[in-house]
Amino acid sequence: MTAMVKAEGVHKSFGAVQVLKGIDLEVAPREVFCLIGPSGSGKSTFLRCINHLEKINSGRLYVDGELVGYRQKGDKLYELKDREVAAKRRDIGMVFQRFNLFPHMTAVENVMEAPVQVKGESKAVARERALKLLDRVGLSDKAGNYPSQLSGGQQQRVAIARALAMEPKLMLFDEPTSALDPELVGDVLDVMRGLAEDGTTMVALTHAMGFAREVGDSVVFMDDGVVVESGHPREVLTNPRHERTKSFLSKVL
Amino acid sequence: MTVEIDKAGPKDAPPPRAPETIKAIPVRHYGRWVAAVVVIALLASLVYAFSQGKVNWGAIPDYFFNDEILKGVGKTVWITIAAMALGVVLGVILAVMRLSKNPVTAAIAWGYIWFFRGTPVYVQLLLWFNLGLIFDYINLGPIYQDEWSDFMTPFLAALLGLGLNEAAYMAEICRAGIQAVDEGQTEAAHALGMSHAKTLRRVVLPQAMRVIVPPTGNEFINMLKTTSLVIAVQYWDLLQAAQEIGQNSGAPAEMLFLAAAWYLILTSVLSVGQFYLERYYARGSSRSLPKTPFQRIRANLFSFSNRSAGGVGTS
């Protein structure tokens, strides 16, 4: 079975600063893969590399068996055209820490936007599907509201519905609950739990250790641009082997 | 819900007593009274001065709807719209050029803005008008050939002088608007698989408009007033009409009052239009209600000539 995401020695630097120092990992299809680690550990950068919002400097990164951002012919790499990069991103949903909903569109318009504009779906079909997705995230009554009229938790659930509207084979979550008030976190995690149960492949950066423990199939602890420890959530979160993992967990748990 | 609660409450319980309203002596702002009296006195003396002046007030209503004046108003509005249209279209193109990753187009856009924003619009108008001293003919190959004096009419000189100058300002306004849109918006659109062009058109520009529209409204109002400079290229407008009538009827100052009144009416109308445009582009983003048209006109009347930017010498 092809891995959904496969990283081999992925390096990334911003100028002189090395952010990723050789990441090797694999995410299987239908797996819920949780990335944890302190801020500045490079986990967010790694996530953004997966859909080519950032270019990696060395190593290889594959999504569903295909190289991210490049085409290989013989031993030469060719950069993909913008259009080809965009085409690949359609299959990867992304949810951001700051939601990034389009503020000039209502909730349902946000969800419809990509299917209509990118896939060329008819508005009627897209709207119907969008309403179903909003219902799935528990917001069927907020379809006509603008993002500024929604709470953070509601906005994030619309953002998840927006990503799902493209029927992605992989979902990326960039600390989806970090910008939320504590009492709103649960709603968003419930939606993510539902996705996991439906077999969606997910890579989630999260500080919600409870979610990682209950829903995650594997957990990777990153620090300072390297993978320190990985394994089943029960092992990593309850019996960490490395000192750095232990000290990090003692602070967040 | 509230009905339920009311029913549940004890029926014969006395209604809760409202806490006593505070009755305190308000702070007296004597300074405000003094300031108001001083300002009113100054205003009254100004009105008195004008009432003593030899102003033939009757001449203003007599000529207010004079055919020549109305024709001048039409010409002024026409050149304003034409020059603004040229400025906006060229401005958007220049803004996109300046933000593009192509260093050549970016540098050329920069140079254009540098020149047209850095020289007075009056000088630019005179330059267009006097290009005939350098060129005898215009020769665009098979497309167009003519004698320069036939080609560069007063209208074309006014259009180019005002419009090309305006484009430099509009370019900066558009650039600021595009750059004001949060980068997360572009990322979200890209993550959904949208192309650069779609992202710009569907996500970035609609949000940039909120930043672009208010200063563009100002530019429009300002352009209307700047058109009074087109006398430099012998374009015949409202001010020209008023001055001609003034000289023939022996009431030159009165006709300038009349022209000023017409300019005020036109800028006020534009302000109302600006209000509705702004409210349209504010949808989904503003929680507080925008000002009413009345408040806006009033604000504009009071800040009528406070623009002093770059190339505009007289406002």
Coordinates of C-alpha atoms in Angstrom, one line a residue:
Chain A
M1 CA 0.0 0.0 0.0
T2 CA 1.4 3.4 -0.9
A3 CA 1.9 5.8 2.0
M4 CA -0.3 8.9 1.9
V5 CA 2.6 11.0 2.9
K6 CA 6.2 10.0 2.8
A7 CA 9.1 12.2 3.9
E8 CA 12.7 11.2 3.2
G9 CA 15.4 13.5 4.7
V10 CA 13.3 16.6 4.3
H11 CA 15.4 19.8 5.0
K12 CA 14.0 23.3 4.9
S13 CA 15.7 26.6 5.8
F14 CA 14.7 30.2 5.8
G15 CA 17.8 32.1 4.9
A16 CA 20.5 30.9 7.4
V17 CA 18.0 29.4 9.8
Q18 CA 17.5 25.6 9.4
V19 CA 14.0 24.8 10.3
L20 CA 13.8 21.2 9.2
K21 CA 16.9 19.1 9.6
G22 CA 16.1 15.8 7.9
I23 CA 12.5 14.6 8.6
D24 CA 11.7 11.0 7.8
L25 CA 8.2 9.8 8.4
E26 CA 5.3 7.9 6.8
V27 CA 1.6 8.4 7.0
A28 CA -0.6 5.5 6.0
P29 CA -4.0 5.9 4.3
R30 CA -6.9 6.3 6.8
E31 CA -4.4 7.0 9.5
V32 CA -4.8 9.9 12.0
F33 CA -1.3 11.2 12.4
C34 CA -0.7 13.7 15.2
L35 CA 2.4 16.0 15.2
I36 CA 3.2 17.5 18.6
G37 CA 6.1 19.7 19.7
P38 CA 7.0 23.1 21.1
S39 CA 6.5 26.1 18.9
G40 CA 9.4 26.7 16.7
S41 CA 10.0 23.0 16.4
G42 CA 9.3 23.2 12.6
K43 CA 6.1 21.1 12.7
S44 CA 4.0 23.9 11.1
T45 CA 6.6 24.4 8.4
F46 CA 6.6 20.7 7.7
L47 CA 2.8 20.7 7.3
R48 CA 3.0 23.6 4.9
C49 CA 5.6 21.7 2.8
I50 CA 3.1 18.9 2.3
N51 CA 0.9 21.0 0.1
H52 CA 3.8 23.0 -1.3
L53 CA 3.0 26.3 0.5
E54 CA 6.7 26.1 1.3
K55 CA 9.4 24.6 -0.9
I56 CA 11.8 22.1 0.7
N57 CA 15.5 22.5 0.2
S58 CA 16.6 18.9 0.1
G59 CA 15.2 15.4 0.6
R60 CA 12.0 14.0 -1.0
L61 CA 8.4 14.5 -0.1
Y62 CA 5.7 12.3 -1.6
V63 CA 1.9 12.6 -1.3
D64 CA 0.1 9.4 -2.5
G65 CA 3.2 8.2 -4.2
E66 CA 3.8 11.4 -6.2
L67 CA 6.6 13.9 -5.6
V68 CA 5.4 17.2 -4.1
G69 CA 6.2 20.3 -6.3
Y70 CA 8.4 18.5 -8.8
R71 CA 8.5 16.0 -11.6
Q72 CA 11.3 13.6 -11.9
K73 CA 12.6 12.6 -15.3
G74 CA 15.7 10.4 -15.2
D75 CA 17.8 11.9 -12.4
K76 CA 16.6 15.5 -13.1
L77 CA 13.9 17.4 -11.2
Y78 CA 11.6 19.8 -13.0
E79 CA 9.6 22.4 -11.0
L80 CA 5.9 22.0 -11.5
K81 CA 4.0 24.8 -13.1
D82 CA 1.7 26.9 -10.9
R83 CA -1.2 25.3 -12.6
E84 CA 0.0 21.8 -11.8
V85 CA 0.8 22.7 -8.2
A86 CA -2.7 24.0 -7.8
A87 CA -4.2 20.8 -9.3
K88 CA -2.4 18.7 -6.7
R89 CA -3.5 20.9 -3.9
R90 CA -7.2 20.2 -4.8
D91 CA -6.7 16.8 -3.2
I92 CA -5.3 18.1 0.0
G93 CA -7.5 19.9 2.4
M94 CA -6.0 22.4 4.9
V95 CA -7.3 23.9 8.0
F96 CA -5.5 26.9 9.5
Q97 CA -5.0 28.1 13.0
R98 CA -6.5 31.5 12.2
F99 CA -9.4 29.9 10.1
N100 CA -8.7 32.2 7.1
L101 CA -12.3 32.1 6.0
F102 CA -13.1 34.6 3.1
P103 CA -14.7 37.4 5.1
H104 CA -16.7 38.8 2.1
M105 CA -18.6 35.5 1.6
T106 CA -21.2 33.9 3.8
A107 CA -20.5 30.5 5.4
V108 CA -22.2 28.6 2.5
E109 CA -20.4 30.7 -0.1
N110 CA -17.1 29.9 1.5
V111 CA -17.8 26.2 1.3
M112 CA -19.1 26.5 -2.3
E113 CA -16.3 28.7 -3.6
A114 CA -13.7 26.0 -4.5
P115 CA -16.0 23.4 -6.0
V116 CA -17.5 26.1 -8.2
Q117 CA -14.4 28.0 -9.1
V118 CA -11.9 25.2 -9.2
K119 CA -13.9 22.1 -10.2
G120 CA -16.5 23.9 -12.2
E121 CA -19.4 22.5 -10.4
S122 CA -22.8 24.1 -10.9
K123 CA -23.8 26.5 -8.2
A124 CA -26.9 24.6 -7.4
V125 CA -25.1 21.3 -6.9
A126 CA -22.3 22.9 -5.0
R127 CA -24.8 24.7 -2.7
E128 CA -26.6 21.6 -1.9
R129 CA -23.4 19.8 -1.0
A130 CA -22.2 22.8 1.0
L131 CA -25.4 22.8 3.0
K132 CA -24.9 19.1 3.7
L133 CA -21.3 19.7 4.9
L134 CA -22.4 22.6 7.1
D135 CA -25.0 20.2 8.6
R136 CA -22.3 17.7 9.2
V137 CA -20.2 20.2 11.2
G138 CA -23.4 21.2 13.1
L139 CA -23.9 24.6 11.4
S140 CA -26.8 24.2 9.1
D141 CA -28.5 27.2 10.7
K142 CA -25.5 29.5 10.1
A143 CA -25.2 29.0 6.3
G144 CA -26.2 32.6 5.5
N145 CA -23.9 34.2 8.1
Y146 CA -20.7 36.1 7.4
P147 CA -17.6 34.9 9.2
S148 CA -17.6 38.0 11.4
Q149 CA -21.0 37.0 12.7
L150 CA -19.7 33.6 13.9
S151 CA -17.7 32.5 16.9
G152 CA -14.2 31.2 16.5
G153 CA -15.3 27.6 16.9
Q154 CA -18.0 28.1 14.4
Q155 CA -15.6 29.7 11.9
Q156 CA -13.2 26.8 12.3
R157 CA -16.0 24.3 11.6
V158 CA -16.9 26.2 8.5
A159 CA -13.3 26.1 7.5
I160 CA -13.3 22.3 7.9
A161 CA -16.4 22.1 5.8
R162 CA -14.7 24.3 3.2
A163 CA -11.7 21.9 3.0
L164 CA -14.0 18.9 2.9
A165 CA -16.0 20.3 0.0
M166 CA -13.1 19.4 -2.4
E167 CA -13.3 15.8 -1.2
P168 CA -9.6 15.6 -0.3
K169 CA -7.8 12.4 0.1
L170 CA -5.7 14.0 2.9
M171 CA -6.6 16.6 5.5
L172 CA -4.0 18.8 7.1
F173 CA -4.8 20.6 10.4
D174 CA -2.5 23.4 11.5
E175 CA -3.2 23.8 15.2
P176 CA -6.9 24.1 14.5
T177 CA -7.9 24.7 18.1
S178 CA -5.0 27.0 19.3
A179 CA -6.8 30.2 18.5
L180 CA -10.1 29.2 20.2
D181 CA -11.5 29.9 23.6
P182 CA -11.3 26.7 25.7
E183 CA -15.0 26.1 25.7
L184 CA -15.1 26.1 21.9
V185 CA -12.3 23.6 21.4
G186 CA -14.6 20.6 22.1
D187 CA -16.9 21.3 19.1
V188 CA -14.0 21.4 16.7
L189 CA -12.4 18.3 18.1
D190 CA -15.8 16.5 17.9
V191 CA -15.9 17.3 14.1
M192 CA -12.3 16.0 13.7
R193 CA -13.2 12.9 15.7
G194 CA -16.1 12.3 13.3
L195 CA -13.8 12.6 10.3
A196 CA -11.4 10.1 11.8
E197 CA -14.2 7.6 12.3
D198 CA -15.1 8.0 8.7
G199 CA -11.6 7.0 7.7
T200 CA -10.2 10.4 6.6
T201 CA -6.4 10.5 6.4
M202 CA -5.4 13.3 8.7
V203 CA -2.2 15.0 9.7
A204 CA -2.9 17.2 12.7
L205 CA -0.7 19.5 14.6
T206 CA -2.2 19.8 17.9
H207 CA -1.8 20.8 21.5
A208 CA -4.9 18.9 22.4
M209 CA -3.2 15.8 23.9
G210 CA -6.5 14.2 24.8
F211 CA -7.4 14.2 21.1
A212 CA -4.1 12.8 20.1
R213 CA -4.4 10.0 22.7
E214 CA -8.0 9.0 21.9
V215 CA -8.2 9.5 18.2
G216 CA -4.6 9.4 17.0
D217 CA -3.2 6.3 15.4
S218 CA 0.4 7.5 15.8
V219 CA 2.0 10.5 17.4
V220 CA 5.3 12.1 16.4
F221 CA 7.1 14.5 18.7
M222 CA 9.2 17.1 16.9
D223 CA 11.7 19.4 18.4
D224 CA 14.3 21.7 16.8
G225 CA 13.6 20.5 13.3
V226 CA 14.0 16.8 13.9
V227 CA 11.7 13.9 14.9
V228 CA 12.6 13.0 18.4
E229 CA 10.2 10.2 19.1
S230 CA 7.3 8.5 17.3
G231 CA 4.9 5.7 18.0
H232 CA 1.5 4.8 19.2
P233 CA 0.0 7.6 21.2
R234 CA -0.2 5.4 24.4
E235 CA 3.5 4.8 24.3
V236 CA 4.7 8.3 23.3
L237 CA 2.3 10.2 25.5
T238 CA 2.3 8.0 28.6
N239 CA 5.8 6.4 28.5
P240 CA 8.0 8.8 26.6
R241 CA 11.6 7.5 26.2
H242 CA 13.4 10.7 25.5
E243 CA 14.1 13.5 28.0
R244 CA 12.9 16.2 25.7
T245 CA 9.6 14.5 25.1
K246 CA 9.2 14.0 28.9
S247 CA 9.9 17.7 29.7
F248 CA 7.6 18.9 26.9
L249 CA 4.7 16.6 28.0
S250 CA 5.2 17.6 31.6
K251 CA 4.5 21.2 30.6
V252 CA 1.5 20.7 28.4
L253 CA -0.4 17.9 30.2
Chain B
M1 CA -38.5 31.8 26.4
T2 CA -39.2 35.0 28.3
V3 CA -42.9 34.1 28.4
E4 CA -42.0 30.9 30.1
I5 CA -39.9 32.6 32.7
D6 CA -42.7 35.2 33.4
K7 CA -45.2 32.4 34.0
A8 CA -42.9 30.6 36.4
G9 CA -42.3 33.7 38.5
P10 CA -44.5 34.3 41.6
K11 CA -47.6 36.2 40.5
D12 CA -48.3 38.3 43.5
A13 CA -44.7 39.2 44.3
P14 CA -44.2 43.0 44.2
P15 CA -42.2 44.1 41.1
P16 CA -38.5 44.6 42.0
R17 CA -37.9 48.3 42.7
A18 CA -35.7 50.0 40.2
P19 CA -32.6 51.4 41.8
E20 CA -32.8 55.2 42.3
T21 CA -31.5 57.2 39.3
I22 CA -28.4 59.3 40.1
K23 CA -29.2 63.0 40.1
A24 CA -25.9 64.9 40.1
I25 CA -24.9 68.4 39.1
P26 CA -23.1 68.0 35.7
V27 CA -19.6 69.4 35.2
R28 CA -19.9 72.9 33.7
H29 CA -17.8 73.3 30.5
Y30 CA -17.4 77.0 30.5
G31 CA -14.6 76.8 28.0
R32 CA -17.0 75.4 25.5
W33 CA -19.3 78.3 25.9
V34 CA -16.5 80.8 25.4
A35 CA -15.3 79.0 22.3
A36 CA -18.8 78.9 20.8
V37 CA -19.3 82.6 21.4
V38 CA -15.9 83.5 19.8
V39 CA -16.6 81.4 16.8
I40 CA -20.1 82.8 16.3
A41 CA -18.8 86.3 16.6
L42 CA -16.1 85.7 14.0
L43 CA -18.7 84.2 11.7
A44 CA -21.1 87.0 12.2
S45 CA -18.4 89.6 11.4
L46 CA -17.6 87.7 8.2
V47 CA -21.3 87.7 7.2
Y48 CA -21.5 91.4 8.0
A49 CA -18.4 92.1 5.9
F50 CA -20.0 90.4 2.9
S51 CA -23.3 92.2 3.5
Q52 CA -21.4 95.5 3.3
G53 CA -19.5 94.5 0.2
K54 CA -20.9 95.6 -3.2
V55 CA -22.1 92.1 -4.1
N56 CA -24.9 91.9 -6.7
W57 CA -26.5 88.8 -5.1
G58 CA -29.3 88.8 -7.6
A59 CA -26.9 88.0 -10.4
I60 CA -26.3 84.5 -9.0
P61 CA -29.8 83.1 -9.3
D62 CA -30.2 84.9 -12.6
Y63 CA -27.4 83.0 -14.1
F64 CA -27.5 79.8 -12.1
F65 CA -29.3 77.8 -14.8
N66 CA -27.9 79.8 -17.7
D67 CA -27.4 77.7 -20.8
E68 CA -23.6 78.4 -20.9
I69 CA -23.2 77.5 -17.2
L70 CA -25.1 74.2 -17.6
K71 CA -23.0 73.4 -20.7
G72 CA -19.9 74.1 -18.6
V73 CA -21.2 71.9 -15.8
G74 CA -21.7 69.1 -18.4
K75 CA -18.2 69.6 -19.7
T76 CA -16.7 69.5 -16.3
V77 CA -18.5 66.3 -15.3
W78 CA -17.5 64.7 -18.6
I79 CA -13.8 65.5 -18.3
T80 CA -13.9 64.4 -14.7
I81 CA -15.4 61.0 -15.6
A82 CA -13.2 60.5 -18.6
A83 CA -10.0 61.3 -16.8
M84 CA -11.0 59.2 -13.7
A85 CA -11.8 56.2 -15.9
L86 CA -8.4 56.5 -17.6
G87 CA -6.8 56.9 -14.2
V88 CA -8.5 53.9 -12.6
V89 CA -7.9 51.5 -15.5
L90 CA -4.2 52.5 -15.9
G91 CA -3.8 52.6 -12.1
V92 CA -4.9 49.0 -11.7
I93 CA -2.6 47.9 -14.5
L94 CA 0.3 49.8 -12.9
A95 CA -0.4 48.4 -9.5
V96 CA -0.4 44.8 -10.8
M97 CA 2.8 45.6 -12.7
R98 CA 4.5 47.0 -9.7
L99 CA 3.6 44.0 -7.5
S100 CA 4.5 41.4 -10.2
K101 CA 7.6 39.3 -9.8
N102 CA 8.9 40.5 -13.1
P103 CA 11.6 43.1 -12.3
V104 CA 11.3 45.0 -15.6
T105 CA 7.5 45.7 -15.3
A106 CA 7.9 46.5 -11.7
A107 CA 10.7 49.0 -12.4
I108 CA 8.8 50.6 -15.3
A109 CA 5.7 51.0 -13.1
W110 CA 7.8 52.5 -10.4
G111 CA 9.4 55.0 -12.8
Y112 CA 5.9 56.0 -14.1
I113 CA 4.6 56.7 -10.7
W114 CA 7.8 58.6 -9.8
F115 CA 7.5 60.9 -12.7
F116 CA 3.7 61.5 -12.8
R117 CA 3.4 61.9 -9.0
G118 CA 6.5 64.0 -8.7
T119 CA 5.6 66.8 -11.1
P120 CA 2.7 69.2 -10.7
V121 CA -0.4 68.4 -12.7
Y122 CA -0.5 72.0 -14.0
V123 CA 3.0 71.5 -15.6
Q124 CA 1.8 68.2 -17.0
L125 CA -1.2 69.8 -18.6
L126 CA 1.0 72.5 -20.2
L127 CA 3.4 69.9 -21.4
W128 CA 0.7 68.0 -23.2
F129 CA -0.6 71.2 -24.7
N130 CA 2.8 72.3 -25.9
L131 CA 4.1 69.1 -27.3
G132 CA 3.1 70.6 -30.6
L133 CA 6.2 72.7 -30.4
I134 CA 8.3 69.5 -30.7
F135 CA 6.2 67.4 -33.0
D136 CA 4.6 68.5 -36.2
Y137 CA 2.9 65.2 -37.0
I138 CA 1.7 62.2 -35.2
N139 CA 2.6 59.0 -37.1
L140 CA 1.4 55.7 -35.7
G141 CA 2.2 53.9 -38.9
P142 CA -0.9 52.5 -40.6
I143 CA -3.2 53.0 -37.6
Y144 CA -3.3 56.8 -37.4
Q145 CA -1.5 59.8 -39.0
D146 CA -2.4 63.4 -38.6
E147 CA -1.0 66.9 -38.0
W148 CA -0.2 67.3 -34.3
S149 CA -2.4 70.4 -33.9
D150 CA -5.4 68.5 -35.2
F151 CA -4.6 65.5 -33.1
M152 CA -4.0 67.1 -29.7
T153 CA -7.3 68.8 -29.1
P154 CA -8.0 70.6 -25.8
F155 CA -10.1 67.7 -24.7
L156 CA -7.3 65.1 -25.4
A157 CA -4.7 67.3 -23.7
A158 CA -6.9 67.7 -20.7
L159 CA -7.7 64.0 -20.6
L160 CA -4.1 62.9 -20.9
G161 CA -2.9 65.6 -18.5
L162 CA -5.4 64.7 -15.8
G163 CA -5.8 61.0 -16.4
L164 CA -2.1 60.0 -16.6
N165 CA -1.5 62.0 -13.5
E166 CA -4.4 60.3 -11.7
A167 CA -3.1 56.9 -12.8
A168 CA 0.0 57.4 -10.6
Y169 CA -2.1 58.0 -7.5
M170 CA -4.6 55.3 -8.3
A171 CA -1.7 52.8 -8.7
E172 CA -0.5 53.5 -5.2
I173 CA -4.0 53.3 -3.8
C174 CA -4.6 49.9 -5.5
R175 CA -1.2 48.6 -4.4
A176 CA -2.0 49.6 -0.8
G177 CA -5.4 47.9 -1.1
I178 CA -4.0 44.6 -2.5
Q179 CA -1.2 44.5 0.1
A180 CA -3.7 45.2 2.9
V181 CA -5.3 41.8 2.4
D182 CA -4.1 39.2 4.9
E183 CA -1.6 36.7 3.5
G184 CA -3.6 33.9 5.1
Q185 CA -6.4 34.7 2.5
T186 CA -4.0 33.9 -0.4
E187 CA -2.8 30.8 1.4
A188 CA -6.3 29.5 2.0
A189 CA -7.2 30.1 -1.6
H190 CA -4.1 28.4 -2.8
A191 CA -4.6 25.5 -0.5
L192 CA -8.0 25.0 -2.0
G193 CA -6.3 24.7 -5.4
M194 CA -7.2 28.1 -6.8
S195 CA -4.9 29.6 -9.4
H196 CA -3.1 33.0 -8.9
A197 CA -5.5 34.7 -11.2
K198 CA -8.6 33.3 -9.5
T199 CA -7.2 34.0 -6.1
L200 CA -6.7 37.7 -7.1
R201 CA -10.1 38.0 -8.7
R202 CA -12.2 36.1 -6.3
V203 CA -10.5 36.5 -2.9
V204 CA -7.9 39.4 -2.9
L205 CA -9.5 42.1 -5.0
P206 CA -13.0 42.0 -3.4
Q207 CA -11.3 42.5 0.0
A208 CA -8.9 45.1 -1.4
M209 CA -11.9 47.1 -2.7
R210 CA -12.8 48.0 0.9
V211 CA -9.5 49.7 1.2
I212 CA -9.4 51.1 -2.3
V213 CA -12.9 52.6 -2.6
P214 CA -12.8 55.4 0.1
P215 CA -9.6 57.0 -1.2
T216 CA -10.8 56.6 -4.8
G217 CA -13.9 58.5 -3.8
N218 CA -11.7 61.3 -2.5
E219 CA -9.7 61.1 -5.8
F220 CA -12.9 61.5 -7.7
I221 CA -14.0 64.6 -5.8
N222 CA -10.5 66.0 -6.0
M223 CA -10.4 65.4 -9.8
L224 CA -13.7 67.3 -10.1
K225 CA -12.0 70.3 -8.6
T226 CA -8.7 69.8 -10.4
T227 CA -10.5 70.0 -13.7
S228 CA -10.7 73.8 -13.1
L229 CA -7.1 73.8 -14.2
V230 CA -7.9 72.8 -17.7
I231 CA -8.0 76.4 -18.8
A232 CA -4.3 75.8 -19.3
V233 CA -5.1 73.7 -22.3
Q234 CA -8.0 75.9 -23.4
Y235 CA -10.6 73.2 -22.6
W236 CA -13.8 75.0 -21.9
D237 CA -15.4 74.1 -18.6
L238 CA -17.7 75.4 -15.8
L239 CA -15.1 77.8 -14.5
Q240 CA -14.5 79.2 -18.0
A241 CA -18.2 79.6 -18.6
A242 CA -18.6 81.5 -15.3
Q243 CA -15.6 83.7 -16.0
E244 CA -16.9 84.6 -19.5
I245 CA -20.3 85.5 -18.2
G246 CA -18.7 87.4 -15.3
Q247 CA -16.7 89.6 -17.7
N248 CA -19.7 90.2 -20.0
S249 CA -22.2 90.9 -17.3
G250 CA -20.0 93.0 -15.1
A251 CA -20.3 90.6 -12.1
P252 CA -17.1 88.6 -12.1
A253 CA -16.9 87.9 -8.4
E254 CA -20.5 86.8 -8.2
M255 CA -20.0 84.4 -11.1
L256 CA -17.1 82.8 -9.1
F257 CA -19.5 82.4 -6.2
L258 CA -21.9 80.7 -8.6
A259 CA -19.1 78.4 -9.9
A260 CA -18.2 77.5 -6.3
A261 CA -21.8 76.7 -5.6
W262 CA -21.9 74.3 -8.6
Y263 CA -18.7 72.6 -7.6
L264 CA -20.1 72.1 -4.1
I265 CA -23.3 70.6 -5.4
L266 CA -21.3 68.2 -7.7
T267 CA -18.9 67.1 -4.9
S268 CA -21.8 66.6 -2.6
V269 CA -23.5 64.3 -5.1
L270 CA -20.3 62.3 -5.5
S271 CA -20.0 61.9 -1.7
V272 CA -23.4 60.3 -1.6
G273 CA -22.4 57.9 -4.3
Q274 CA -19.2 57.1 -2.5
F275 CA -21.2 56.2 0.6
Y276 CA -23.3 53.6 -1.0
L277 CA -20.3 52.1 -2.8
E278 CA -18.4 51.8 0.5
R279 CA -21.3 50.2 2.2
Y280 CA -21.5 47.6 -0.5
Y281 CA -17.8 46.6 -0.2
A282 CA -18.0 46.7 3.6
R283 CA -20.4 43.7 3.6
G284 CA -19.3 40.9 5.9
S285 CA -16.5 42.9 7.5
S286 CA -17.9 45.8 9.5
R287 CA -19.8 45.3 12.6
S288 CA -20.5 49.0 13.3
L289 CA -23.0 50.7 11.0
P290 CA -21.5 53.1 8.4
K291 CA -22.3 56.8 8.7
T292 CA -25.5 58.1 7.1
P293 CA -25.2 60.1 3.8
F294 CA -26.1 63.2 5.7
Q295 CA -23.2 62.9 8.1
R296 CA -20.9 62.2 5.3
I297 CA -21.8 65.2 3.2
R298 CA -21.4 67.4 6.2
A299 CA -18.0 65.9 6.9
N300 CA -17.0 66.5 3.3
L301 CA -18.3 70.1 3.2
F302 CA -16.1 70.9 6.2
S303 CA -13.0 69.2 4.9
F304 CA -13.6 70.4 1.4
S305 CA -10.2 71.5 0.4
N306 CA -7.8 69.7 2.6
R307 CA -5.9 67.7 0.0
S308 CA -2.4 68.8 -0.5
A309 CA -0.8 65.7 -2.0
G310 CA 1.8 65.8 -4.7
G311 CA 1.0 67.2 -8.1
V312 CA -2.1 69.2 -7.4
G313 CA -1.2 72.8 -7.0
T314 CA -4.6 74.4 -6.6
S315 CA -7.7 72.9 -4.9

